[in-house]
């Protein structure tokens, strides 16, 4: 992936930039992209150092550190199982985190903030591929409704602050992400890292089959986290919120059936057994692919192909597996 030259009146290399959630999949990718772009004055805090659900602590942090730019990538995230079994936590924690950070950014005069949403904000049976105009046009997917409502609230909060207070808070709605620093916990992870771990364990244990939730028929879109980070820096450097509207889709614009994804991951991992489907488990939204025409019109497109991206993600998985992943759990 080629780097572009930082220029113009956007973020300067010397500006203080706070990346909330810098240890996670999205946040760590943003940090990598900023470092490659020459931004060296990054403000980073681990969860033990700054609890983003603590309003007073967040306010103190912003008052002391005074970041000029903020990437809000911190969130409670998870797959179908986690979302459907712990909806109260997904709604509560995400509402609190984003409210604390957005309001503190306003109070301390942050120049620009970028809020990361999720493509699950769209209705279950939205027009495909999903344009931004589909928001709130129908019922949400029940299995991730709580998370979606929180993300919609965060987006609307940014829009309200922009309208009432003249802030410059951008909202990006990325498609399903994967990549370095992903979550491989089988009870909490998303489908791609979960399948990667299942295939890896099955191969290691000499098993002849792997079970996949659902029918395998739903179509999903997947984007490498490094592509997402590149898009976020691109927008923060070049565009104001008034130029992109309430939010903008960021993705590849290409979908793949879960069954085909499972076959691709098996090939990358080297698992040669059977792939079976547990049809008693939920499929979630039948099809979820973003319309990325607005982002393309701004001059940005994803660059990392799905197979190449999965290979790089698996290489990273292997480099950390011995001491990070409870593979026999």
Rosetta silent file (secondary structure, phi, psi, omega in degrees, C-alpha in Angstrom):
SEQUENCE: XXXXXXXXXXXXXXXXXXXXXXXXXXXXXXXXXXXXXXXXXXXXXXXXXXXXXXXXXXXXXXXXXXXXXXXXXXXXXXXXXXXXXXXXXXXXXXXXXXXXXXXXXXXXXXXXXXXXXXXXXXXXXXXXXXXXXXXXXXXXXXXXXXXXXXXXXXXXXXXXXXXXXXXXXXXXXXXXXXXXXXXXXXXXXXXXXXXXXXXXXXXXXXXXXXXXXXXXXXXXXXXXXXXXXXXXXXXXXXXXXXXXXXXXXXXXXXXXXXXXXXXXXXXXXXXXXXXXXXXXXXXXXXXXXXXXXXXXXXXXXXXXXXXXXXXXXXXXXXXXXXXXXXXXX
SCORE:     score description
SCORE:     0.000 S_00000001
   1 L     0.000  125.752 -176.447    0.000    0.000    0.000 S_00000001
   2 L   -77.961  144.055  174.434    1.495    3.304   -1.093 S_00000001
   3 L   -89.272  145.129  174.678    1.863    6.191    1.323 S_00000001
   4 L  -102.867  158.608 -177.814    0.687    9.645    0.277 S_00000001
   5 L   -81.550  131.122  178.425    2.492   12.827    1.111 S_00000001
   6 L   -77.318  125.239  178.897    1.024   14.843    3.969 S_00000001
   7 L  -152.539  178.982  176.271    0.385   18.398    2.882 S_00000001
   8 L    85.928 -166.090 -173.418   -2.145   21.218    3.131 S_00000001
   9 L   -98.956   20.317  179.904   -3.798   22.804    6.127 S_00000001
  10 L   -84.019 -138.916  179.998   -4.897   19.588    7.805 S_00000001
  11 L   -66.565  136.133  175.798   -3.061   17.716   10.542 S_00000001
  12 L  -100.295  149.830 -179.503    0.550   18.745   10.974 S_00000001
  13 L   -55.354  -27.551 -178.194    3.229   16.218   12.040 S_00000001
  14 L   -88.006   -9.279 -177.930    3.779   18.195   15.231 S_00000001
  15 L   -64.426  145.006  175.301    0.082   18.343   16.212 S_00000001
  16 L   -77.776  123.013 -176.559   -1.003   16.466   19.334 S_00000001
  17 E  -124.618  122.201  178.367   -3.195   13.595   18.185 S_00000001
  18 E  -100.101  124.996  174.772   -5.151   11.385   20.585 S_00000001
  19 E  -109.252  105.858  178.340   -6.122    7.897   19.399 S_00000001
  20 E   -80.871  125.535 -177.178   -8.732    6.461   21.757 S_00000001
  21 L    85.832   36.856 -172.292   -8.602    2.670   21.714 S_00000001
  22 L   -71.927   -9.817  179.087   -5.086    2.472   20.302 S_00000001
  23 L   -91.020  -13.893 -176.246   -4.586   -1.134   21.404 S_00000001
  24 L   -82.766 -178.291 -178.603   -7.539   -2.483   19.452 S_00000001
  25 H   -58.250  -52.718 -177.396   -7.894   -3.619   15.854 S_00000001
  26 H   -74.209  -47.227 -176.141   -8.967   -0.230   14.479 S_00000001
  27 H   -63.450  -40.360 -179.352   -7.007    2.020   16.832 S_00000001
  28 H   -67.653  -32.861  177.097   -3.694    0.211   16.400 S_00000001
  29 H   -67.993  -38.695  177.723   -4.062    0.440   12.620 S_00000001
  30 H   -64.365  -41.352  177.780   -4.648    4.185   12.877 S_00000001
  31 H   -61.296  -44.888  179.186   -1.523    4.536   15.024 S_00000001
  32 H   -60.306  -42.562 -178.490    0.524    2.610   12.454 S_00000001
  33 H   -66.592  -40.957  178.539   -0.795    4.799    9.639 S_00000001
  34 H   -64.016  -43.444  179.298   -0.080    8.026   11.532 S_00000001
  35 H   -61.927  -41.036  177.704    3.467    6.923   12.324 S_00000001
  36 H   -64.217  -30.670 -179.738    4.068    6.080    8.659 S_00000001
  37 L   -83.292    1.557  176.928    2.779    9.539    7.764 S_00000001
  38 L    90.467   10.427  178.121    5.307   11.234   10.029 S_00000001
  39 L   -85.797  112.450 -171.691    2.968   12.111   12.895 S_00000001
  40 L  -110.234  -11.100 -175.245    5.094   11.700   15.998 S_00000001
  41 L   -98.810   61.478 -177.243    3.214   13.621   18.689 S_00000001
  42 E   -89.294  138.245  177.125    0.680   10.923   19.531 S_00000001
  43 E  -105.612  115.625 -174.934   -1.174   10.900   22.851 S_00000001
  44 L  -129.779  139.134  177.384   -1.948    7.314   23.878 S_00000001
  45 L  -138.777  131.484  174.151   -3.436    5.833   27.027 S_00000001
  46 L   -78.682  165.285 -175.538   -4.119    2.220   27.904 S_00000001
  47 L   -59.095  -35.046  179.998   -7.360    1.274   29.626 S_00000001
  48 L   -69.112  -23.869 -179.521   -5.613    0.960   32.990 S_00000001
  49 L   -88.744  -31.147 -178.556   -4.353    4.530   32.630 S_00000001
  50 L  -146.430  111.449  177.747   -7.595    6.110   31.435 S_00000001
  51 L   -87.198  108.799 -175.435  -11.058    4.621   31.910 S_00000001
  52 L   -71.972   -8.702  174.122  -13.152    6.173   29.148 S_00000001
  53 L   -87.087   -4.439  179.294  -16.354    5.309   31.007 S_00000001
  54 L   -96.953  104.262 -174.548  -15.238    7.664   33.809 S_00000001
  55 H   -60.246  -43.610 -179.047  -16.484   11.121   32.804 S_00000001
  56 H   -63.771  -40.954  179.781  -14.381   13.021   35.315 S_00000001
  57 H   -65.956  -40.558  178.795  -11.223   11.184   34.289 S_00000001
  58 H   -65.098  -42.529  178.652  -11.869   11.835   30.596 S_00000001
  59 H   -61.286  -44.588  178.646  -12.496   15.522   31.262 S_00000001
  60 H   -61.898  -43.032 -179.384   -9.252   15.822   33.241 S_00000001
  61 H   -58.577  -48.162 -179.137   -7.321   14.043   30.515 S_00000001
  62 H   -66.758  -37.390  179.668   -8.528   16.435   27.799 S_00000001
  63 H   -65.965  -35.704 -179.463   -7.937   19.493   29.976 S_00000001
  64 H   -81.573  -47.498 -172.613   -4.342   18.456   30.672 S_00000001
  65 H   -81.884  -31.887  177.532   -3.324   16.941   27.310 S_00000001
  66 L    48.912   58.732  176.785   -5.228   19.311   24.976 S_00000001
  67 L   -66.981  146.836  177.170   -5.064   17.189   21.810 S_00000001
  68 L   -84.182  -31.955 -177.896   -5.678   19.039   18.555 S_00000001
  69 E  -133.954  147.475 -177.744   -7.123   15.991   16.789 S_00000001
  70 E  -133.915  131.422  169.202   -8.933   12.907   18.057 S_00000001
  71 E  -107.733  112.907 -177.002   -9.574    9.502   16.496 S_00000001
  72 E   -95.097   88.458 -179.151  -12.349    7.855   18.506 S_00000001
  73 L  -108.711    3.073 -179.875  -11.768    4.140   17.891 S_00000001
  74 L   -79.223  133.495  179.206  -12.491    2.946   21.444 S_00000001
  75 L  -170.088  158.172  168.208  -15.585    0.769   21.796 S_00000001
  76 L   -86.761  119.694 -176.516  -16.932   -2.463   23.208 S_00000001
  77 L  -127.635  163.809  179.097  -17.080   -4.743   20.172 S_00000001
  78 L   175.522  173.437 -179.685  -17.869   -8.373   19.424 S_00000001
  79 L   -87.280 -164.260 -175.918  -19.558  -10.837   17.117 S_00000001
  80 H   -57.631  -45.988 -176.561  -23.101  -12.206   17.007 S_00000001
  81 H   -62.395  -48.788 -178.774  -22.778  -14.243   20.213 S_00000001
  82 H   -63.692  -43.155 -178.851  -21.377  -11.404   22.302 S_00000001
  83 H   -65.690  -39.610 -174.824  -23.838   -8.850   20.944 S_00000001
  84 H   -80.287  -23.289 -178.837  -26.899  -11.045   21.380 S_00000001
  85 H   -98.330  -15.936 -178.432  -26.055  -12.274   24.906 S_00000001
  86 L  -133.073   52.345 -175.823  -24.763   -8.989   26.407 S_00000001
  87 H   -63.498  -34.388 -178.650  -26.849   -6.212   24.808 S_00000001
  88 H   -63.003  -42.409  179.155  -26.976   -4.072   27.953 S_00000001
  89 H   -66.638  -41.083 -179.500  -23.177   -3.849   28.116 S_00000001
  90 H   -65.487  -38.659  178.767  -22.836   -3.061   24.420 S_00000001
  91 H   -72.808  -51.147 -176.582  -25.418   -0.286   24.638 S_00000001
  92 H   -62.577  -54.258 -173.721  -24.302    1.173   27.978 S_00000001
  93 H   -63.522  -41.911 -179.014  -20.536    1.078   27.540 S_00000001
  94 H   -70.313  -37.631  175.582  -20.505    2.456   24.015 S_00000001
  95 H   -61.118  -44.707 -177.097  -22.934    5.265   24.848 S_00000001
  96 H   -67.850  -47.374 -178.300  -20.841    6.284   27.843 S_00000001
  97 H   -58.450  -53.084 -175.240  -17.439    6.079   26.104 S_00000001
  98 H   -68.924  -35.029  178.487  -18.424    8.072   23.045 S_00000001
  99 H   -65.183  -44.917 -179.652  -20.424   10.642   25.013 S_00000001
 100 H   -61.583  -46.221 -176.315  -17.517   11.318   27.375 S_00000001
 101 H   -70.732  -45.773 -178.641  -14.947   11.695   24.599 S_00000001
 102 H   -62.348  -43.997 -178.309  -17.095   13.739   22.205 S_00000001
 103 H   -68.584  -40.669  178.524  -18.206   16.178   24.903 S_00000001
 104 H   -64.987  -35.831  176.989  -14.697   16.591   26.324 S_00000001
 105 H   -62.416  -42.464  176.666  -13.387   17.236   22.810 S_00000001
 106 H   -63.917  -46.192 -176.336  -15.953   20.007   22.412 S_00000001
 107 H   -61.398  -33.005 -175.169  -15.209   21.479   25.839 S_00000001
 108 L  -101.723    9.414  173.062  -11.473   21.716   25.190 S_00000001
 109 L    72.109   35.056  176.346  -11.679   23.032   21.638 S_00000001
 110 L   -57.052  133.881 -177.264  -10.403   20.002   19.712 S_00000001
 111 L   -65.144  -46.625 -178.279   -9.839   21.052   16.090 S_00000001
 112 E  -152.887  140.434  177.943  -11.198   17.883   14.528 S_00000001
 113 E  -127.454  141.924  173.760  -12.531   14.533   15.742 S_00000001
 114 E  -119.208  122.003 -179.026  -13.213   11.361   13.781 S_00000001
 115 E  -102.347  125.874  178.638  -15.791    8.947   15.191 S_00000001
 116 E   -91.617  118.068  177.079  -15.695    5.331   14.020 S_00000001
 117 L   -96.365 -141.405 -178.953  -19.117    3.809   13.625 S_00000001
 118 L  -160.826  147.308  179.527  -20.107    0.459   12.135 S_00000001
 119 H   -68.795   -9.804  178.390  -21.978   -0.815    9.104 S_00000001
 120 H   -72.893   -2.552  176.467  -24.402   -2.578   11.472 S_00000001
 121 H   -68.337  -16.680 -175.891  -26.191    0.784   11.833 S_00000001
 122 L   -82.223  154.538  179.096  -28.114   -0.045    8.660 S_00000001
 123 L   -58.864  155.315 -178.201  -31.484   -1.851    8.609 S_00000001
 124 L   -58.374  -40.533 -177.824  -31.489   -5.631    8.380 S_00000001
 125 L  -112.363   48.153 -179.206  -33.067   -5.561    4.925 S_00000001
 126 L   -71.338  156.722  172.263  -31.440   -2.412    3.585 S_00000001
 127 L   -53.908  139.372 -179.045  -30.977   -1.721   -0.100 S_00000001
 128 L  -116.879  138.450  -12.249  -27.816   -3.435   -1.364 S_00000001
 129 L   -64.336  155.315 -168.385  -25.161   -2.193   -1.636 S_00000001
 130 E   -82.758  113.171  174.299  -26.094    0.084    1.277 S_00000001
 131 L   -81.855  162.487 -179.723  -25.913    3.834    0.587 S_00000001
 132 H   -57.697  -28.945 -177.619  -25.706    6.334    3.441 S_00000001
 133 H   -68.019  -11.049 -179.476  -29.331    7.308    2.781 S_00000001
 134 H   -75.657  -12.165 -177.677  -30.519    3.911    4.067 S_00000001
 135 L   -55.325  133.081  176.678  -29.919    4.914    7.683 S_00000001
 136 L    61.355   26.533  179.962  -33.072    4.587    9.840 S_00000001
 137 L   -96.785    2.061  179.564  -35.114    3.351    6.877 S_00000001
 138 L  -176.446  176.302 -179.255  -36.136    0.086    8.548 S_00000001
 139 L   -63.327  148.303  178.225  -35.731   -2.255   11.559 S_00000001
 140 L   -81.676  164.207  172.525  -32.224   -3.182   12.684 S_00000001
 141 L   -67.238  121.288 -174.885  -30.777   -6.702   12.861 S_00000001
 142 H   -57.703  -33.469 -174.568  -31.923   -7.947   16.324 S_00000001
 143 H   -69.363  -21.309  177.239  -28.650   -9.710   17.185 S_00000001
 144 H  -130.475   27.613 -177.492  -26.657   -6.451   17.176 S_00000001
 145 H   -59.476  -43.076 -176.901  -29.401   -3.883   17.728 S_00000001
 146 H   -61.939  -45.728  179.553  -27.913   -2.539   20.990 S_00000001
 147 H   -64.413  -42.960 -179.716  -24.501   -1.896   19.442 S_00000001
 148 H   -61.805  -43.144 -179.875  -26.076   -0.335   16.348 S_00000001
 149 H   -62.292  -41.279  178.196  -28.227    2.029   18.415 S_00000001
 150 H   -61.814  -44.136 -179.248  -25.176    3.185   20.357 S_00000001
 151 H   -67.411  -38.244  176.387  -23.249    3.863   17.150 S_00000001
 152 H   -62.959  -41.011  178.737  -26.182    5.729   15.603 S_00000001
 153 H   -62.562  -40.811  178.664  -26.382    7.846   18.765 S_00000001
 154 H   -63.478  -41.963  178.512  -22.668    8.661   18.520 S_00000001
 155 H   -64.128  -44.963  179.861  -23.022    9.701   14.916 S_00000001
 156 H   -67.449  -31.809  176.795  -26.058   11.845   15.665 S_00000001
 157 H   -65.249  -44.036  177.227  -24.255   13.393   18.646 S_00000001
 158 H   -59.778  -44.941 -179.618  -21.389   14.475   16.387 S_00000001
 159 H   -62.830  -39.599 -179.764  -23.851   15.943   13.904 S_00000001
 160 H   -66.645  -41.667  178.226  -25.702   17.794   16.682 S_00000001
 161 H   -66.369  -38.518  176.596  -22.492   19.288   18.084 S_00000001
 162 H   -61.133  -43.715 -176.430  -21.433   20.346   14.590 S_00000001
 163 H   -71.567  -42.417 -175.209  -24.770   22.036   14.011 S_00000001
 164 H   -84.764  -37.485 -172.212  -25.125   23.679   17.414 S_00000001
 165 H  -113.401   -2.895  178.379  -21.537   24.473   18.350 S_00000001
 166 L    73.930   22.711  177.836  -19.721   24.646   15.021 S_00000001
 167 L   -73.151  168.878  177.324  -17.385   21.729   15.785 S_00000001
 168 L  -121.239   77.062 -177.860  -15.711   19.686   13.060 S_00000001
 169 E  -108.175  114.811 -179.189  -16.546   16.109   14.050 S_00000001
 170 E   -93.182  150.390  176.989  -16.404   13.555   11.213 S_00000001
 171 E  -126.737  127.257  179.556  -18.140   10.174   11.241 S_00000001
 172 E  -116.348  132.523  177.694  -16.893    7.150    9.323 S_00000001
 173 E  -110.788   92.326 -178.751  -18.917    3.956    8.956 S_00000001
 174 E   -78.614  154.180  173.399  -16.446    1.162    8.140 S_00000001
 175 L   -75.889 -171.323  179.138  -17.456   -2.253    6.931 S_00000001
 176 E   -60.910  127.651 -177.270  -16.399   -5.447    8.759 S_00000001
 177 E  -105.072  154.091  171.677  -12.734   -5.133    9.689 S_00000001
 178 E  -150.563  167.302  178.433   -9.977   -7.689   10.179 S_00000001
 179 L   146.109 -153.068 -178.610   -6.210   -7.506   10.484 S_00000001
 180 L   -70.085  145.890  179.657   -3.449   -7.132   13.050 S_00000001
 181 L    64.682   32.058  177.212   -4.415   -7.095   16.755 S_00000001
 182 L   -75.364  169.943  179.023   -7.762   -8.733   16.080 S_00000001
 183 L  -101.458  121.097 -176.676   -9.780  -10.494   18.783 S_00000001
 184 L  -107.984   12.806  176.995   -9.689  -14.306   18.503 S_00000001
 185 L   -68.790  119.102 -172.932  -11.849  -15.142   21.531 S_00000001
 186 L   -65.735  -16.596  178.391  -14.429  -17.560   20.117 S_00000001
 187 L   -93.021  -11.105 -175.456  -17.176  -16.199   22.383 S_00000001
 188 L  -128.548  -16.895 -171.412  -16.587  -12.554   21.477 S_00000001
 189 L   -78.869  166.937  174.570  -14.825  -12.289   18.122 S_00000001
 190 L   -81.750  173.966 -168.998  -16.191  -11.519   14.680 S_00000001
 191 H   -63.524  -42.920 -174.673  -16.608  -14.172   12.024 S_00000001
 192 H   -65.712  -52.759  177.950  -13.277  -13.855   10.175 S_00000001
 193 H   -64.714  -31.056  177.969  -10.899  -14.110   13.161 S_00000001
 194 H   -65.005  -44.066  178.327  -13.142  -16.775   14.711 S_00000001
 195 H   -65.078  -38.028  179.065  -12.909  -18.893   11.564 S_00000001
 196 H   -61.347  -46.136 -179.650   -9.152  -18.347   11.404 S_00000001
 197 H   -66.338  -42.157  179.630   -8.684  -19.602   14.939 S_00000001
 198 H   -59.699  -45.695 -179.895  -11.047  -22.565   14.412 S_00000001
 199 H   -64.215  -41.224 -178.827   -9.210  -23.634   11.263 S_00000001
 200 H   -63.219  -45.665 -179.427   -5.818  -23.185   12.954 S_00000001
 201 H   -66.938  -41.063 -179.272   -6.807  -25.259   15.986 S_00000001
 202 H   -63.933  -40.611  177.407   -8.422  -27.958   13.854 S_00000001
 203 H   -62.586  -45.876 -178.893   -5.292  -28.237   11.728 S_00000001
 204 H   -64.576  -33.540 -177.743   -3.081  -28.437   14.808 S_00000001
 205 H   -89.898   -2.737 -179.859   -5.278  -31.082   16.426 S_00000001
 206 L    71.645   25.982 -179.689   -5.574  -33.164   13.256 S_00000001
 207 L   -75.501  152.952 -177.573   -9.373  -32.801   13.133 S_00000001
 208 L   -99.976    1.892  179.523  -11.234  -33.716    9.962 S_00000001
 209 E  -155.677  157.915  175.129  -13.967  -31.039   10.205 S_00000001
 210 E  -132.182  137.271 -179.851  -14.775  -27.539   11.417 S_00000001
 211 E   -97.597  131.336  178.471  -18.220  -26.285   12.399 S_00000001
 212 E  -115.355  136.370  178.727  -19.344  -22.848   11.185 S_00000001
 213 E   -64.838  142.566  173.268  -22.329  -21.009   12.619 S_00000001
 214 L    81.163 -163.934 -174.790  -25.371  -20.553   10.373 S_00000001
 215 L   -92.068  -16.523 -175.439  -25.983  -21.624    6.807 S_00000001
 216 L    85.515   -2.965 -175.303  -22.943  -20.017    5.191 S_00000001
 217 L   -83.720  -29.899 -178.380  -25.237  -18.140    2.793 S_00000001
 218 L   -57.750  146.140  177.298  -25.072  -14.562    4.164 S_00000001
 219 E  -103.304  134.903  178.307  -22.829  -12.167    2.265 S_00000001
 220 E  -132.023  157.874  176.845  -20.425   -9.903    4.094 S_00000001
 221 L  -110.441  136.751 -177.938  -17.851   -7.320    3.107 S_00000001
 222 E  -128.859  134.347  179.259  -14.410   -7.381    4.730 S_00000001
 223 E  -129.162  136.315  177.328  -11.744   -4.688    4.776 S_00000001
 224 E   -65.157  140.535 -176.889   -8.248   -4.867    6.204 S_00000001
 225 H   -60.952  -28.270  178.306   -7.815   -2.535    9.163 S_00000001
 226 H   -68.477  -33.659  173.814   -4.812   -0.887    7.488 S_00000001
 227 H   -65.407  -44.765  178.104   -7.058    0.186    4.597 S_00000001
 228 H   -57.167  -45.200 -178.971   -9.574    1.588    7.088 S_00000001
 229 H   -63.712  -40.510  178.259   -6.825    3.550    8.848 S_00000001
 230 H   -60.762  -41.741  178.777   -5.567    4.925    5.545 S_00000001
 231 H   -64.989  -40.752 -178.757   -9.084    6.148    4.735 S_00000001
 232 H   -64.694  -44.718  178.336   -9.477    7.794    8.146 S_00000001
 233 H   -66.086  -37.955  177.094   -6.206    9.713    7.883 S_00000001
 234 H   -57.103  -47.103 -179.671   -7.106   10.661    4.316 S_00000001
 235 H   -68.705  -44.945 -178.770  -10.390   12.194    5.486 S_00000001
 236 H   -62.628  -33.026 -178.410   -8.942   13.905    8.556 S_00000001
 237 H   -77.833  -32.772 -167.090   -6.215   15.489    6.439 S_00000001
 238 H  -113.787  -22.167 -170.945   -8.362   16.654    3.547 S_00000001
 239 L  -129.750  146.649  173.047  -12.021   17.122    4.444 S_00000001
 240 L   -95.434  159.988 -177.946  -14.232   18.937    6.935 S_00000001
 241 H   -59.401  -34.718 -179.147  -17.427   17.405    8.285 S_00000001
 242 H   -66.169  -19.333 -179.900  -19.550   19.850    6.274 S_00000001
 243 H   -87.001  -22.414 -178.229  -18.016   18.440    3.102 S_00000001
 244 H  -110.401   -6.173  179.947  -18.844   14.792    3.792 S_00000001
 245 L    84.313 -166.200 -176.808  -22.181   15.146    5.598 S_00000001
 246 L   -59.423  -39.251  178.794  -23.279   13.340    8.751 S_00000001
 247 L  -163.624  168.644 -179.527  -21.198   10.271    7.921 S_00000001
 248 E  -142.493  139.789  177.809  -19.569    8.385    5.077 S_00000001
 249 E   -73.160  141.304  173.941  -19.191    4.692    4.251 S_00000001
 250 E  -132.343  117.943 -179.638  -15.696    3.212    4.099 S_00000001
 251 L  -169.592 -164.300  178.743  -15.242   -0.232    2.633 S_00000001
 252 L   -97.434  -23.825 -176.169  -14.340   -2.264   -0.428 S_00000001
 253 L    79.163    7.990 -178.070  -17.810   -2.395   -1.959 S_00000001
 254 L  -123.716  134.482 -179.567  -17.382   -6.139   -2.543 S_00000001
 255 L  -109.078  164.234  176.867  -19.118   -8.950   -0.685 S_00000001
 256 E  -146.379  139.378  176.779  -18.393  -12.645   -0.203 S_00000001
 257 E   -66.371  144.681 -179.522  -20.579  -15.492    1.054 S_00000001
 258 H   -57.747  -36.948  178.584  -19.552  -16.805    4.478 S_00000001
 259 H   -61.783  -41.701  178.611  -19.147  -20.275    2.957 S_00000001
 260 H   -68.621  -36.765  176.606  -16.682  -18.902    0.386 S_00000001
 261 H   -62.124  -43.777  179.724  -14.892  -16.964    3.139 S_00000001
 262 H   -60.567  -41.015  178.863  -14.534  -20.175    5.178 S_00000001
 263 H   -65.439  -39.106  179.283  -13.037  -21.953    2.161 S_00000001
 264 H   -65.016  -45.081  179.550  -10.603  -19.081    1.594 S_00000001
 265 H   -64.584  -39.886  177.942   -9.464  -19.064    5.227 S_00000001
 266 H   -59.869  -40.912  179.696   -9.062  -22.844    5.168 S_00000001
 267 H   -64.961  -43.174  179.903   -6.811  -22.516    2.117 S_00000001
 268 H   -65.216  -43.632 -177.170   -4.687  -19.813    3.751 S_00000001
 269 H   -73.892  -29.240 -176.831   -4.391  -21.720    7.029 S_00000001
 270 L    91.342   26.234  176.781   -3.794  -25.042    5.323 S_00000001
 271 L   -91.434  125.761 -173.661   -6.788  -26.857    6.802 S_00000001
 272 L  -112.439   10.812 -179.988   -7.936  -29.627    4.438 S_00000001
 273 L   -83.175 -172.889 -179.727  -10.866  -31.069    6.369 S_00000001
 274 E   -80.574  148.901  174.013  -14.620  -30.660    5.864 S_00000001
 275 E  -110.041  116.064 -178.452  -16.457  -27.432    6.636 S_00000001
 276 E  -108.988  160.093 -175.293  -19.839  -28.078    8.243 S_00000001
 277 E  -125.073  128.549  177.871  -22.633  -25.641    9.059 S_00000001
 278 E   -91.602   93.685 -174.383  -24.701  -25.433   12.242 S_00000001
 279 L   -73.845   -4.561  175.739  -27.996  -24.197   10.824 S_00000001
 280 L   -79.729  -14.289 -179.796  -29.507  -23.933   14.314 S_00000001
 281 L   -92.493  153.403 -174.136  -27.335  -20.860   14.924 S_00000001
 282 L   -70.356  148.552  176.006  -28.291  -17.395   13.611 S_00000001
 283 L   -89.306  -26.133 -172.027  -27.107  -16.030   10.279 S_00000001
 284 L    78.156 -157.908 -179.276  -27.623  -12.381   11.137 S_00000001
 285 L   -59.789  133.603 -176.336  -28.292   -9.927    8.314 S_00000001
 286 L   -60.472  -39.967 -178.180  -28.683  -11.801    4.977 S_00000001
 287 E  -147.945  134.347 -179.436  -26.455   -9.410    3.023 S_00000001
 288 E  -145.115   95.687  178.463  -24.328   -6.484    4.150 S_00000001
 289 L  -132.678  134.438 -176.413  -22.227   -4.691    1.563 S_00000001
 290 E   -86.484  145.289  167.365  -21.585   -0.949    1.563 S_00000001
 291 L   -84.422  112.383 -175.539  -22.102    1.494   -1.260 S_00000001
 292 L  -107.440   22.736 -176.313  -18.725    3.273   -1.262 S_00000001
 293 H   -64.494  -34.431  179.322  -19.366    5.560   -4.227 S_00000001
 294 H   -66.924  -41.610  178.508  -19.181    8.738   -2.111 S_00000001
 295 H   -66.617  -38.769  177.887  -15.791    7.770   -0.699 S_00000001
 296 H   -62.946  -37.842  179.979  -14.566    6.861   -4.176 S_00000001
 297 H   -66.078  -23.129  176.968  -15.667   10.272   -5.437 S_00000001
 298 L   -83.762   -2.593  174.369  -13.412   11.842   -2.793 S_00000001
 299 L    99.589   12.870 -179.050  -10.440   10.057   -4.338 S_00000001
 300 L  -121.753  138.550  173.704   -9.918    7.087   -2.017 S_00000001
 301 L  -139.435  151.458  176.948  -10.254    3.343   -2.678 S_00000001
 302 L   -68.125  151.534 -175.496   -9.207    0.267   -0.712 S_00000001
 303 L  -120.760  -21.003 -172.838   -5.989   -1.391   -1.894 S_00000001
 304 L   -92.721  115.606  177.975   -5.580   -4.631    0.059 S_00000001
 305 L   -66.392  156.020 -173.779   -7.166   -7.684   -1.567 S_00000001
 306 H   -63.724  -47.135 -178.113   -9.033  -10.119    0.679 S_00000001
 307 H   -65.761  -43.664  178.048   -6.745  -13.135    0.254 S_00000001
 308 H   -62.162  -39.565  179.343   -3.572  -11.062    0.637 S_00000001
 309 H   -66.345  -41.185  178.543   -5.071   -9.377    3.688 S_00000001
 310 H   -65.133  -38.560  178.297   -6.048  -12.691    5.291 S_00000001
 311 H   -62.532  -42.499  179.099   -2.543  -14.039    4.685 S_00000001
 312 H   -68.190  -36.827  177.900   -0.972  -11.050    6.436 S_00000001
 313 H   -66.248  -38.180  179.667   -3.476  -11.366    9.304 S_00000001
 314 H   -70.260  -37.299  175.526   -2.685  -15.070    9.663 S_00000001
 315 H   -59.335  -41.588  178.694    1.049  -14.376    9.676 S_00000001
 316 H   -66.771  -42.317  176.582    0.472  -11.949   12.539 S_00000001
 317 H   -55.135  -47.171 -178.891   -1.713  -14.513   14.323 S_00000001
 318 H   -65.557  -33.640 -178.687    1.069  -17.088   14.094 S_00000001
 319 H   -69.684  -20.211 -177.546    3.660  -14.646   15.386 S_00000001
 320 H  -113.586   -6.687 -169.720    1.656  -14.134   18.579 S_00000001
 321 H   -59.144  -41.270 -172.629   -0.079  -17.472   19.010 S_00000001
 322 H   -63.496  -33.087 -175.788    2.351  -19.104   21.442 S_00000001
 323 H  -120.792   -2.090  179.778    2.036  -16.456   24.129 S_00000001
 324 H  -112.936  -29.291 -171.064   -1.137  -14.529   23.316 S_00000001
 325 L  -109.450  124.526  176.122   -3.745  -17.052   22.245 S_00000001
 326 L   -78.468   76.830 -169.873   -5.238  -19.776   24.479 S_00000001
 327 L   -66.878  -20.353 -179.127   -5.460  -22.143   21.514 S_00000001
 328 L  -100.437    6.530 -177.031   -6.516  -25.145   23.593 S_00000001
 329 L   -72.308    0.000    0.000   -9.217  -23.290   25.547 S_00000001
